[in-house]
Amino acid sequence: MRNRYEALLVLNTQAREDTVKEIIDRLESEFQQEGAQIEQVQKMDKRQFSYAAGPLSAGYYVNLVFNADPQLIAKLRSKFKLDPEVYLQNYQRLPEKKEKPAKKVAKAE
C-alpha cells in the first residue's frame, strides 16, 4: 500500500550556490528511481540555522511531497545519509488526499 509522505531535506551547498538546481534534479530522479511518485517539490531557499551544531551555519531547504511504500523510507534515509550534499533529512507521513465530490448540476427542465 502506498502512503503519502513529506520529506524535508537540508542541502549542503557550501561554496556551490550555482549547483542547487542540479542537486535538486538529481535528488528528484533518485526518489523516482527508488519507486516514489513525486507530487510536489518546494524550493524554500537558503536559510540560516538558529544555532550551528556542526560545520555549517546555513543550508538550502527543499520540501518534497511524494507517494511511496512504507519500506522505501528506510531505504531513502540510508541512501541520503551517505550523500555529502544532504546535510539533514526528515520524513513525515501525511494524511491521505481527499477528493472533493463533484458539484451537482441542476437539470434544465
Coordinates of C-alpha atoms in Angstrom, one line a residue:
M1 CA 0.0 0.0 0.0
R2 CA 1.4 3.4 -1.0
N3 CA 1.3 6.2 1.6
R4 CA 1.7 9.9 1.2
Y5 CA 4.9 11.4 2.7
E6 CA 6.7 14.7 3.0
A7 CA 10.5 14.9 3.0
L8 CA 12.3 18.0 4.3
L9 CA 15.9 17.9 3.0
V10 CA 18.5 20.5 4.0
L11 CA 21.3 20.6 1.4
N12 CA 24.9 21.4 2.0
T13 CA 25.6 24.0 -0.7
Q14 CA 28.7 25.5 0.8
A15 CA 30.6 27.3 -1.9
R16 CA 28.3 25.8 -4.6
E17 CA 25.3 28.1 -4.9
D18 CA 25.1 27.7 -8.6
T19 CA 24.6 24.0 -8.5
V20 CA 21.4 23.9 -6.3
K21 CA 19.1 23.2 -9.2
E22 CA 21.3 20.3 -10.4
I23 CA 21.4 18.8 -6.9
I24 CA 17.6 19.0 -6.6
D25 CA 17.1 17.5 -10.0
R26 CA 19.4 14.6 -9.0
L27 CA 17.5 14.0 -5.8
E28 CA 14.2 14.0 -7.6
S29 CA 15.5 11.4 -10.0
E30 CA 16.8 9.3 -7.2
F31 CA 13.4 9.3 -5.5
Q32 CA 11.8 8.3 -8.7
Q33 CA 14.4 5.5 -9.4
E34 CA 13.5 4.0 -6.0
G35 CA 9.8 3.9 -6.9
A36 CA 8.4 7.1 -5.3
Q37 CA 5.9 9.2 -7.2
I38 CA 6.6 12.9 -6.6
E39 CA 3.6 15.2 -6.3
Q40 CA 5.3 18.4 -5.4
V41 CA 8.7 20.0 -5.0
Q42 CA 9.1 23.2 -3.0
K43 CA 12.4 25.0 -3.2
M44 CA 12.4 27.0 0.1
D45 CA 15.7 29.0 -0.4
K46 CA 18.8 29.2 1.8
R47 CA 18.2 29.8 5.5
Q48 CA 20.4 30.4 8.5
F49 CA 20.3 27.8 11.2
S50 CA 19.1 29.1 14.6
Y51 CA 22.3 27.5 16.1
A52 CA 25.3 25.9 14.4
A53 CA 25.6 22.3 15.6
G54 CA 28.2 21.4 13.0
P55 CA 30.4 22.8 10.3
L56 CA 27.5 24.6 8.6
S57 CA 25.7 27.8 9.6
A58 CA 23.1 27.7 6.8
G59 CA 21.5 25.3 4.4
Y60 CA 19.2 25.2 1.3
Y61 CA 15.8 23.8 2.3
V62 CA 13.8 21.6 -0.1
N63 CA 10.4 20.0 0.6
L64 CA 9.1 17.1 -1.4
V65 CA 5.6 15.5 -1.2
F66 CA 5.5 12.0 -2.7
N67 CA 3.7 8.7 -2.6
A68 CA 5.7 5.6 -1.7
D69 CA 5.6 2.2 0.0
P70 CA 6.5 2.4 3.8
Q71 CA 9.6 0.3 3.5
L72 CA 11.1 2.8 0.9
I73 CA 11.5 5.5 3.7
A74 CA 14.2 3.4 5.4
K75 CA 16.0 2.9 2.1
L76 CA 15.9 6.6 1.3
R77 CA 17.2 7.5 4.8
S78 CA 20.2 5.2 4.5
K79 CA 20.9 6.3 0.9
F80 CA 20.9 10.0 1.6
K81 CA 22.8 9.6 4.9
L82 CA 25.8 8.7 2.8
D83 CA 25.2 11.6 0.4
P84 CA 27.6 14.6 1.2
E85 CA 25.2 17.1 -0.3
V86 CA 22.3 16.2 2.0
Y87 CA 23.0 17.7 5.4
L88 CA 19.8 16.9 7.2
Q89 CA 16.7 14.9 6.3
N90 CA 13.2 14.4 7.9
Y91 CA 10.3 12.3 6.7
Q92 CA 6.7 12.6 7.8
R93 CA 3.6 10.6 6.8
L94 CA 0.8 12.9 5.5
P95 CA -2.9 12.2 5.7
E96 CA -4.5 10.8 2.5
K97 CA -5.5 13.4 0.0
K98 CA -9.3 13.6 0.0
E99 CA -11.0 14.0 -3.3
K100 CA -13.7 16.7 -3.4
P101 CA -17.0 15.4 -4.6
A102 CA -18.2 16.8 -7.9
K103 CA -20.8 19.5 -7.7
K104 CA -24.3 18.5 -8.6
V105 CA -25.6 20.4 -11.6
A106 CA -29.3 21.2 -11.7
K107 CA -31.1 19.6 -14.7
A108 CA -32.8 22.0 -17.0
E109 CA -36.4 21.1 -17.5

